[in-house]
Amino acid sequence: MRHALAVLMIAGFLGTAWGAAGPAAAQGPVVAQFWYSFGGTNREVTEAHIKRFNESQSKYKIEGTFQGDYFEALAKIRAAAATKTAPAAFHVIGEAIPQLAASGLFENLEPYAKGVNGANLEDYLPGQTQHTYFDYLGKPAAPLMALPFFRSTPILYYNAGMLAAKGVKVPATWDELRDAAAKLTVREGSETKTYGFEVPVDWWFWYALLHEAGGSLLTPDGKKAAFRDKGTEALQFWVDLVNKDKTMKRPPGKDYNAWTVTNTDFINGRAAMIFTSTAFLNYMTENAKFKLGTAFLPGKVKQAVPTGGTFFVIARDAPPAQKEAGWAFIKWMTEPAQTISLSKATGYMPIRTSAVNSPEMQAFYKQNPNYKTAIDQLRTAQRFPYTPALIEIQREVIQPNLEAAVLGIKTAAEIMQAAEAKANEILAKQQ
Amino acid sequence: MSLYEWDLVMPARWVGAANYRALVSTEFWEVVTNTVKYSVGVVVLSQTLGLGLAVLLNDRTRLGALLQASIFSSYVVSWVAVSLLWIWLLDPQYGLVAYLLRLVGLRGVNWLGDHRWALWTLVLVTVWKTVGYPMVIYLAGLQAIPGDLYEAAALDGAGGWQRFRHITWPLLTPTTLFLMVTLTITSFQGFDIVKIMTQGGPVTATMIYVYYIYEQAFQYFKLGKASAAVVLFFIGIVTLTFAQWLVFRRRVHYTT
Amino acid sequence: MSARRVSIRALTLAALALVAIVEVFPYVWMVSTSLKDMAGVTRFPPALWPDPPHWENYAKAWASGPFLRYAVNNVIQTVGILVCQLFFGCLAGFAFSKLRWSGRDACFLIVIACLIVPPQVRFVPLYMLFSKLGLLNTYASLIVPYAVSALGTFLIRDAFLQVSDDIVDAARVDGAGTFTIIFRVLAPIARPTLVAFSLFSVVYHWNDFFWPLVMTTSEAVRTLPIGVAMLREEGTGDRWHVIMAGSMFVVAPVLAVFIVAQRHIIRAFTFTSLK
């Protein structure tokens, strides 16, 4: 009777399947989903805030769900959007906003912001908001679609102990960085015990260097690529540090894997100075066994940094009641009280001017001056061109090709030239 | 779907064979070569090693069972759990492997960061992780061979190696074929190791086929292109599998 | 024993021991890391065994999410998939090997095609299909897509092909129905293949992270690997000690099952030679 048993089991599974599915339709608070794509401490902090939100009012109930890493989550969201089951709220990286907006994924938030449960858009820190993140290239600004969530800038972290021991002062320019890295590198025979400098060979940092060298990504009208010369300079800087001076370590792995290695190397004293996000400040502070210092990124022609992190967005195809719940949630998350607690728990920057100026944060900054670096550095924040091509340029044109120069497979000039051609191709398709 | 351009949100656009053209004119051939290299490396090494281990461990002692379990344990662990460990182990600066090599006076290589070595490093790590499976299957196959055959051969004066060549190996051919097919197919589907350890890098040195499809679909949202890649993959594997099967099944001996 | 045999034996043992150590070391490492604290994890050079061992990491990992639920779901998923795969695999294997029908070989080619499509690509159309059926986020969405295994069908068909048709005919003459022939006559003969395949399937699906992740949205049906993935950080130093503790929950059951089932696995293979 084995086959009968098998059939029964299958029926049983399908039955449980149906049973385990839909929750009973809720009377009471409107339930909406918030999909996020991080685990660990950020997840815990977020879930704690979701809980607080749910407890603070009885009209809406937000359910937070982990959806894998950023790309897995985005793929799921797109698939969900295609079947009209997108979550009410989720978050995206800034560079992806133009393209996703063009696909009609986002709800226009302006009516909400101006409505009954509106938000005081004036109070948001310059550099944090959608309108100050993007350069609209001379065209009218895109409607408000995103509120800042976890936002960051890259900063220079340094091992104060090592610098003091070698009498090196904190570098403020590229040349000073080069010198400092040379002085801080420790070699034993053919082995490098400590690298003076390390940074993930990543679009974000390249973008900073590009602007520090006085360049920009696209022409002011956004129609053509403009990064070739200064981009080459930026990339060449890394190439020289790694291959000529041999004072910089190139962390292996792509995307966040390289970031993790960089952070770990710094904590372990394998690298004296690194560039990475202010988002890791909590982690560094807790785990560094040495005196930790932070500073602005060294500049060349000028000082410049991109901002990073993610923005809250609402899915246009979600049911209206859920969208309302989503809005209530994200608005609440960006209120001063919440941005203070989020920032203190993670190291991401607070996004409200009133929060930064509040007595609580001022006292906190006095005690922990490292946290103030990113905020101060915002005045050198660079904008990103608002074009659907942006994310493609980042992920297909620049990001995968930076490595080849540092590895010595191609020259920086060759890479930037090819990149320029490809970027122009993509931009041309947009017109 | 391979004939459209689609990013999941906007409606699909018909582009005909453009996806195939785009596919073939990029680093596609490097991906194919990488995948073949990886697959051959994994299959040959893990099968040979698995067989060797099985032969050596073919005693029903407690120690044998313990060794078997320890070798199999790596097969059972998930990639996430051991990936960072391997990245540390292989770090050219302070990894254990580099350290051990230095002890014997050899200079280590940048295992994962050097585009000449990265793919072979992944092969080795994959073999390390999966060798338990062919070992267990071969072990079972070995223990299915009737002992009297060996006794008879020994009586005839056959030495260890001859016994292996004339009895063990022929009787194991069904197992070998089974493993070859299974391992080839699963190695062509290799994905997790790349996702976790190198993400296709450095540059495209470890970009193997399934990861390439994943990148096109998930990171670039070029589903049409990804689908085209899948179609080509299908054609390739079908041909390969049938070829393997036809060529080898004639050399397979069955005890019936 | 001659000196030569002793030294060969010693060399063999040494080689085996080396291999075993290499294989097991990372596993031991997992356990060791799971008992450290954060300082121990980031320290370099790392200590082999932490002192004192922090058993509370296991409690922390367990509590980070509904791990019991995850564990149960993982079992349901893995067993469910295996049962379906064996069942349908035998049916299909029989159809492709012992029955003659037009278009048989063309259909088989399609089966092979399924072998190639990786889950990362199948995800999108299946997601949309299940969404339309309202079956997303259920056990069905975890099991059904894998209910028919192309690899299983392929292997079982091959195993059945090796059974001489006379046996099938003899059974028919004895009055056996099709199901009886498949499950009572052929399957036992193909036991080694079934066992080998089961081993592969169980390990694969037990550890599967991607599929449960994309097919489910709520805790109620999620599985252990997702629970462990949620312990990872984004770019910061992961809390490896907790992650390893969590990973142990995933690893230990399968390893235990294997150790217990070792004998049976071997017996399954020896069964055939007794006939």
PDB file of N, CA, C and O in Angstrom, chain A residues 279-327:
ATOM      1  N   ALA A 279      28.491  54.002   8.852  1.00  0.00           N
ATOM      2  CA  ALA A 279      27.537  53.046   9.410  1.00  0.00           C
ATOM      3  C   ALA A 279      28.201  52.024  10.313  1.00  0.00           C
ATOM      4  O   ALA A 279      27.550  51.404  11.142  1.00  0.00           O
ATOM      5  N   PHE A 280      29.500  51.836  10.136  1.00  0.00           N
ATOM      6  CA  PHE A 280      30.167  50.819  10.949  1.00  0.00           C
ATOM      7  C   PHE A 280      30.779  51.394  12.213  1.00  0.00           C
ATOM      8  O   PHE A 280      31.530  50.700  12.920  1.00  0.00           O
ATOM      9  N   LEU A 281      30.451  52.641  12.502  1.00  0.00           N
ATOM     10  CA  LEU A 281      31.111  53.290  13.621  1.00  0.00           C
ATOM     11  C   LEU A 281      30.841  52.575  14.937  1.00  0.00           C
ATOM     12  O   LEU A 281      31.748  52.387  15.742  1.00  0.00           O
ATOM     13  N   ASN A 282      29.612  52.162  15.133  1.00  0.00           N
ATOM     14  CA  ASN A 282      29.297  51.432  16.363  1.00  0.00           C
ATOM     15  C   ASN A 282      30.169  50.196  16.487  1.00  0.00           C
ATOM     16  O   ASN A 282      30.757  49.919  17.529  1.00  0.00           O
ATOM     17  N   TYR A 283      30.200  49.457  15.384  1.00  0.00           N
ATOM     18  CA  TYR A 283      30.958  48.209  15.370  1.00  0.00           C
ATOM     19  C   TYR A 283      32.427  48.454  15.671  1.00  0.00           C
ATOM     20  O   TYR A 283      33.045  47.761  16.475  1.00  0.00           O
ATOM     21  N   MET A 284      32.981  49.497  15.032  1.00  0.00           N
ATOM     22  CA  MET A 284      34.393  49.791  15.240  1.00  0.00           C
ATOM     23  C   MET A 284      34.654  50.205  16.680  1.00  0.00           C
ATOM     24  O   MET A 284      35.600  49.761  17.325  1.00  0.00           O
ATOM     25  N   THR A 285      33.793  51.094  17.158  1.00  0.00           N
ATOM     26  CA  THR A 285      34.003  51.596  18.513  1.00  0.00           C
ATOM     27  C   THR A 285      33.974  50.463  19.516  1.00  0.00           C
ATOM     28  O   THR A 285      34.773  50.399  20.437  1.00  0.00           O
ATOM     29  N   GLU A 286      33.008  49.548  19.310  1.00  0.00           N
ATOM     30  CA  GLU A 286      32.895  48.455  20.275  1.00  0.00           C
ATOM     31  C   GLU A 286      34.053  47.482  20.217  1.00  0.00           C
ATOM     32  O   GLU A 286      34.400  46.870  21.211  1.00  0.00           O
ATOM     33  N   ASN A 287      34.617  47.299  19.046  1.00  0.00           N
ATOM     34  CA  ASN A 287      35.574  46.206  18.900  1.00  0.00           C
ATOM     35  C   ASN A 287      37.017  46.603  18.734  1.00  0.00           C
ATOM     36  O   ASN A 287      37.896  45.752  18.806  1.00  0.00           O
ATOM     37  N   ALA A 288      37.279  47.865  18.486  1.00  0.00           N
ATOM     38  CA  ALA A 288      38.671  48.251  18.308  1.00  0.00           C
ATOM     39  C   ALA A 288      39.359  48.287  19.666  1.00  0.00           C
ATOM     40  O   ALA A 288      38.858  48.867  20.611  1.00  0.00           O
ATOM     41  N   LYS A 289      40.523  47.649  19.710  1.00  0.00           N
ATOM     42  CA  LYS A 289      41.228  47.646  20.984  1.00  0.00           C
ATOM     43  C   LYS A 289      42.231  48.785  21.048  1.00  0.00           C
ATOM     44  O   LYS A 289      43.103  48.820  21.889  1.00  0.00           O
ATOM     45  N   PHE A 290      42.115  49.693  20.086  1.00  0.00           N
ATOM     46  CA  PHE A 290      43.033  50.819  20.073  1.00  0.00           C
ATOM     47  C   PHE A 290      42.199  52.080  20.041  1.00  0.00           C
ATOM     48  O   PHE A 290      40.976  52.044  19.886  1.00  0.00           O
ATOM     49  N   LYS A 291      42.879  53.229  20.144  1.00  0.00           N
ATOM     50  CA  LYS A 291      42.158  54.485  20.100  1.00  0.00           C
ATOM     51  C   LYS A 291      41.720  54.721  18.663  1.00  0.00           C
ATOM     52  O   LYS A 291      42.531  54.731  17.747  1.00  0.00           O
ATOM     53  N   LEU A 292      40.431  54.923  18.484  1.00  0.00           N
ATOM     54  CA  LEU A 292      39.874  55.051  17.145  1.00  0.00           C
ATOM     55  C   LEU A 292      39.713  56.510  16.766  1.00  0.00           C
ATOM     56  O   LEU A 292      39.182  57.303  17.538  1.00  0.00           O
ATOM     57  N   GLY A 293      40.190  56.863  15.592  1.00  0.00           N
ATOM     58  CA  GLY A 293      39.995  58.233  15.133  1.00  0.00           C
ATOM     59  C   GLY A 293      39.235  58.240  13.820  1.00  0.00           C
ATOM     60  O   GLY A 293      39.314  57.288  13.048  1.00  0.00           O
ATOM     61  N   THR A 294      38.482  59.286  13.583  1.00  0.00           N
ATOM     62  CA  THR A 294      37.813  59.424  12.291  1.00  0.00           C
ATOM     63  C   THR A 294      38.077  60.813  11.747  1.00  0.00           C
ATOM     64  O   THR A 294      38.312  61.761  12.501  1.00  0.00           O
ATOM     65  N   ALA A 295      38.017  60.928  10.447  1.00  0.00           N
ATOM     66  CA  ALA A 295      38.280  62.231   9.832  1.00  0.00           C
ATOM     67  C   ALA A 295      37.596  62.286   8.484  1.00  0.00           C
ATOM     68  O   ALA A 295      37.111  61.268   7.971  1.00  0.00           O
ATOM     69  N   PHE A 296      37.583  63.472   7.906  1.00  0.00           N
ATOM     70  CA  PHE A 296      37.059  63.635   6.547  1.00  0.00           C
ATOM     71  C   PHE A 296      37.926  62.827   5.595  1.00  0.00           C
ATOM     72  O   PHE A 296      39.097  62.576   5.842  1.00  0.00           O
ATOM     73  N   LEU A 297      37.362  62.472   4.445  1.00  0.00           N
ATOM     74  CA  LEU A 297      38.171  61.861   3.414  1.00  0.00           C
ATOM     75  C   LEU A 297      39.147  62.905   2.901  1.00  0.00           C
ATOM     76  O   LEU A 297      38.777  64.059   2.709  1.00  0.00           O
ATOM     77  N   PRO A 298      40.385  62.515   2.679  1.00  0.00           N
ATOM     78  CA  PRO A 298      41.347  63.488   2.145  1.00  0.00           C
ATOM     79  C   PRO A 298      40.913  63.932   0.760  1.00  0.00           C
ATOM     80  O   PRO A 298      40.413  63.150  -0.025  1.00  0.00           O
ATOM     81  N   GLY A 299      41.124  65.194   0.443  1.00  0.00           N
ATOM     82  CA  GLY A 299      40.677  65.706  -0.848  1.00  0.00           C
ATOM     83  C   GLY A 299      41.850  65.993  -1.748  1.00  0.00           C
ATOM     84  O   GLY A 299      43.006  65.819  -1.382  1.00  0.00           O
ATOM     85  N   LYS A 300      41.554  66.448  -2.948  1.00  0.00           N
ATOM     86  CA  LYS A 300      42.629  66.864  -3.849  1.00  0.00           C
ATOM     87  C   LYS A 300      42.352  68.298  -4.240  1.00  0.00           C
ATOM     88  O   LYS A 300      42.843  69.233  -3.625  1.00  0.00           O
ATOM     89  N   VAL A 301      41.569  68.466  -5.279  1.00  0.00           N
ATOM     90  CA  VAL A 301      41.186  69.814  -5.647  1.00  0.00           C
ATOM     91  C   VAL A 301      40.208  70.358  -4.613  1.00  0.00           C
ATOM     92  O   VAL A 301      40.199  71.540  -4.287  1.00  0.00           O
ATOM     93  N   LYS A 302      39.409  69.457  -4.116  1.00  0.00           N
ATOM     94  CA  LYS A 302      38.478  69.849  -3.061  1.00  0.00           C
ATOM     95  C   LYS A 302      38.127  68.599  -2.276  1.00  0.00           C
ATOM     96  O   LYS A 302      38.535  67.487  -2.630  1.00  0.00           O
ATOM     97  N   GLN A 303      37.365  68.803  -1.213  1.00  0.00           N
ATOM     98  CA  GLN A 303      36.900  67.646  -0.451  1.00  0.00           C
ATOM     99  C   GLN A 303      35.507  67.292  -0.951  1.00  0.00           C
ATOM    100  O   GLN A 303      34.702  68.173  -1.247  1.00  0.00           O
ATOM    101  N   ALA A 304      35.248  66.019  -1.081  1.00  0.00           N
ATOM    102  CA  ALA A 304      33.951  65.606  -1.616  1.00  0.00           C
ATOM    103  C   ALA A 304      33.636  64.196  -1.149  1.00  0.00           C
ATOM    104  O   ALA A 304      34.520  63.348  -1.063  1.00  0.00           O
ATOM    105  N   VAL A 305      32.367  63.987  -0.838  1.00  0.00           N
ATOM    106  CA  VAL A 305      31.941  62.627  -0.510  1.00  0.00           C
ATOM    107  C   VAL A 305      30.563  62.377  -1.102  1.00  0.00           C
ATOM    108  O   VAL A 305      29.771  63.302  -1.239  1.00  0.00           O
ATOM    109  N   PRO A 306      30.263  61.143  -1.450  1.00  0.00           N
ATOM    110  CA  PRO A 306      28.888  60.812  -1.800  1.00  0.00           C
ATOM    111  C   PRO A 306      28.157  60.452  -0.519  1.00  0.00           C
ATOM    112  O   PRO A 306      28.801  60.193   0.495  1.00  0.00           O
ATOM    113  N   THR A 307      26.828  60.459  -0.560  1.00  0.00           N
ATOM    114  CA  THR A 307      26.124  59.877   0.568  1.00  0.00           C
ATOM    115  C   THR A 307      25.655  58.499   0.142  1.00  0.00           C
ATOM    116  O   THR A 307      25.628  58.185  -1.048  1.00  0.00           O
ATOM    117  N   GLY A 308      25.319  57.693   1.114  1.00  0.00           N
ATOM    118  CA  GLY A 308      24.919  56.326   0.792  1.00  0.00           C
ATOM    119  C   GLY A 308      23.851  55.855   1.747  1.00  0.00           C
ATOM    120  O   GLY A 308      23.293  56.626   2.507  1.00  0.00           O
ATOM    121  N   GLY A 309      23.593  54.572   1.690  1.00  0.00           N
ATOM    122  CA  GLY A 309      22.543  54.040   2.544  1.00  0.00           C
ATOM    123  C   GLY A 309      21.280  53.873   1.744  1.00  0.00           C
ATOM    124  O   GLY A 309      21.302  53.799   0.516  1.00  0.00           O
ATOM    125  N   THR A 310      20.159  53.803   2.435  1.00  0.00           N
ATOM    126  CA  THR A 310      18.914  53.546   1.722  1.00  0.00           C
ATOM    127  C   THR A 310      17.820  54.538   2.087  1.00  0.00           C
ATOM    128  O   THR A 310      17.893  55.240   3.091  1.00  0.00           O
ATOM    129  N   PHE A 311      16.806  54.549   1.210  1.00  0.00           N
ATOM    130  CA  PHE A 311      15.644  55.402   1.408  1.00  0.00           C
ATOM    131  C   PHE A 311      14.401  54.550   1.575  1.00  0.00           C
ATOM    132  O   PHE A 311      14.266  53.504   0.953  1.00  0.00           O
ATOM    133  N   PHE A 312      13.473  55.058   2.366  1.00  0.00           N
ATOM    134  CA  PHE A 312      12.163  54.413   2.462  1.00  0.00           C
ATOM    135  C   PHE A 312      11.357  54.736   1.208  1.00  0.00           C
ATOM    136  O   PHE A 312      11.351  55.877   0.755  1.00  0.00           O
ATOM    137  N   VAL A 313      10.640  53.743   0.712  1.00  0.00           N
ATOM    138  CA  VAL A 313       9.712  54.011  -0.387  1.00  0.00           C
ATOM    139  C   VAL A 313       8.434  53.224  -0.154  1.00  0.00           C
ATOM    140  O   VAL A 313       8.415  52.270   0.623  1.00  0.00           O
ATOM    141  N   ILE A 314       7.382  53.665  -0.839  1.00  0.00           N
ATOM    142  CA  ILE A 314       6.097  52.970  -0.735  1.00  0.00           C
ATOM    143  C   ILE A 314       5.765  52.433  -2.122  1.00  0.00           C
ATOM    144  O   ILE A 314       5.976  53.116  -3.128  1.00  0.00           O
ATOM    145  N   ALA A 315       5.251  51.245  -2.192  1.00  0.00           N
ATOM    146  CA  ALA A 315       4.925  50.639  -3.471  1.00  0.00           C
ATOM    147  C   ALA A 315       3.616  51.205  -3.996  1.00  0.00           C
ATOM    148  O   ALA A 315       2.620  51.272  -3.281  1.00  0.00           O
ATOM    149  N   ARG A 316       3.642  51.584  -5.264  1.00  0.00           N
ATOM    150  CA  ARG A 316       2.454  52.208  -5.821  1.00  0.00           C
ATOM    151  C   ARG A 316       1.292  51.232  -5.937  1.00  0.00           C
ATOM    152  O   ARG A 316       0.141  51.611  -5.850  1.00  0.00           O
ATOM    153  N   ASP A 317       1.603  49.958  -6.151  1.00  0.00           N
ATOM    154  CA  ASP A 317       0.542  48.988  -6.396  1.00  0.00           C
ATOM    155  C   ASP A 317      -0.050  48.370  -5.148  1.00  0.00           C
ATOM    156  O   ASP A 317      -0.866  47.469  -5.232  1.00  0.00           O
ATOM    157  N   ALA A 318       0.392  48.823  -4.002  1.00  0.00           N
ATOM    158  CA  ALA A 318      -0.182  48.247  -2.780  1.00  0.00           C
ATOM    159  C   ALA A 318      -1.573  48.843  -2.553  1.00  0.00           C
ATOM    160  O   ALA A 318      -1.865  49.929  -3.020  1.00  0.00           O
ATOM    161  N   PRO A 319      -2.437  48.153  -1.823  1.00  0.00           N
ATOM    162  CA  PRO A 319      -3.774  48.686  -1.546  1.00  0.00           C
ATOM    163  C   PRO A 319      -3.675  49.981  -0.741  1.00  0.00           C
ATOM    164  O   PRO A 319      -2.787  50.118   0.105  1.00  0.00           O
ATOM    165  N   PRO A 320      -4.568  50.935  -0.993  1.00  0.00           N
ATOM    166  CA  PRO A 320      -4.471  52.268  -0.387  1.00  0.00           C
ATOM    167  C   PRO A 320      -4.367  52.250   1.131  1.00  0.00           C
ATOM    168  O   PRO A 320      -3.594  53.019   1.710  1.00  0.00           O
ATOM    169  N   ALA A 321      -5.142  51.386   1.781  1.00  0.00           N
ATOM    170  CA  ALA A 321      -5.095  51.376   3.241  1.00  0.00           C
ATOM    171  C   ALA A 321      -3.693  51.005   3.708  1.00  0.00           C
ATOM    172  O   ALA A 321      -3.151  51.586   4.661  1.00  0.00           O
ATOM    173  N   GLN A 322      -3.076  50.042   3.018  1.00  0.00           N
ATOM    174  CA  GLN A 322      -1.735  49.631   3.406  1.00  0.00           C
ATOM    175  C   GLN A 322      -0.729  50.730   3.124  1.00  0.00           C
ATOM    176  O   GLN A 322       0.227  50.920   3.872  1.00  0.00           O
ATOM    177  N   LYS A 323      -0.954  51.444   2.044  1.00  0.00           N
ATOM    178  CA  LYS A 323      -0.024  52.526   1.721  1.00  0.00           C
ATOM    179  C   LYS A 323      -0.062  53.587   2.814  1.00  0.00           C
ATOM    180  O   LYS A 323       0.961  54.145   3.199  1.00  0.00           O
ATOM    181  N   GLU A 324      -1.274  53.844   3.298  1.00  0.00           N
ATOM    182  CA  GLU A 324      -1.418  54.812   4.370  1.00  0.00           C
ATOM    183  C   GLU A 324      -0.645  54.352   5.593  1.00  0.00           C
ATOM    184  O   GLU A 324       0.068  55.137   6.233  1.00  0.00           O
ATOM    185  N   ALA A 325      -0.780  53.051   5.897  1.00  0.00           N
ATOM    186  CA  ALA A 325      -0.057  52.499   7.042  1.00  0.00           C
ATOM    187  C   ALA A 325       1.439  52.629   6.819  1.00  0.00           C
ATOM    188  O   ALA A 325       2.194  53.023   7.710  1.00  0.00           O
ATOM    189  N   GLY A 326       1.861  52.306   5.601  1.00  0.00           N
ATOM    190  CA  GLY A 326       3.284  52.404   5.283  1.00  0.00           C
ATOM    191  C   GLY A 326       3.793  53.820   5.489  1.00  0.00           C
ATOM    192  O   GLY A 326       4.858  54.045   6.060  1.00  0.00           O
ATOM    193  N   TRP A 327       3.027  54.777   5.005  1.00  0.00           N
ATOM    194  CA  TRP A 327       3.442  56.173   5.157  1.00  0.00           C
ATOM    195  C   TRP A 327       3.560  56.538   6.627  1.00  0.00           C
ATOM    196  O   TRP A 327       4.531  57.174   7.050  1.00  0.00           O
TER     197      TRP A 327
END
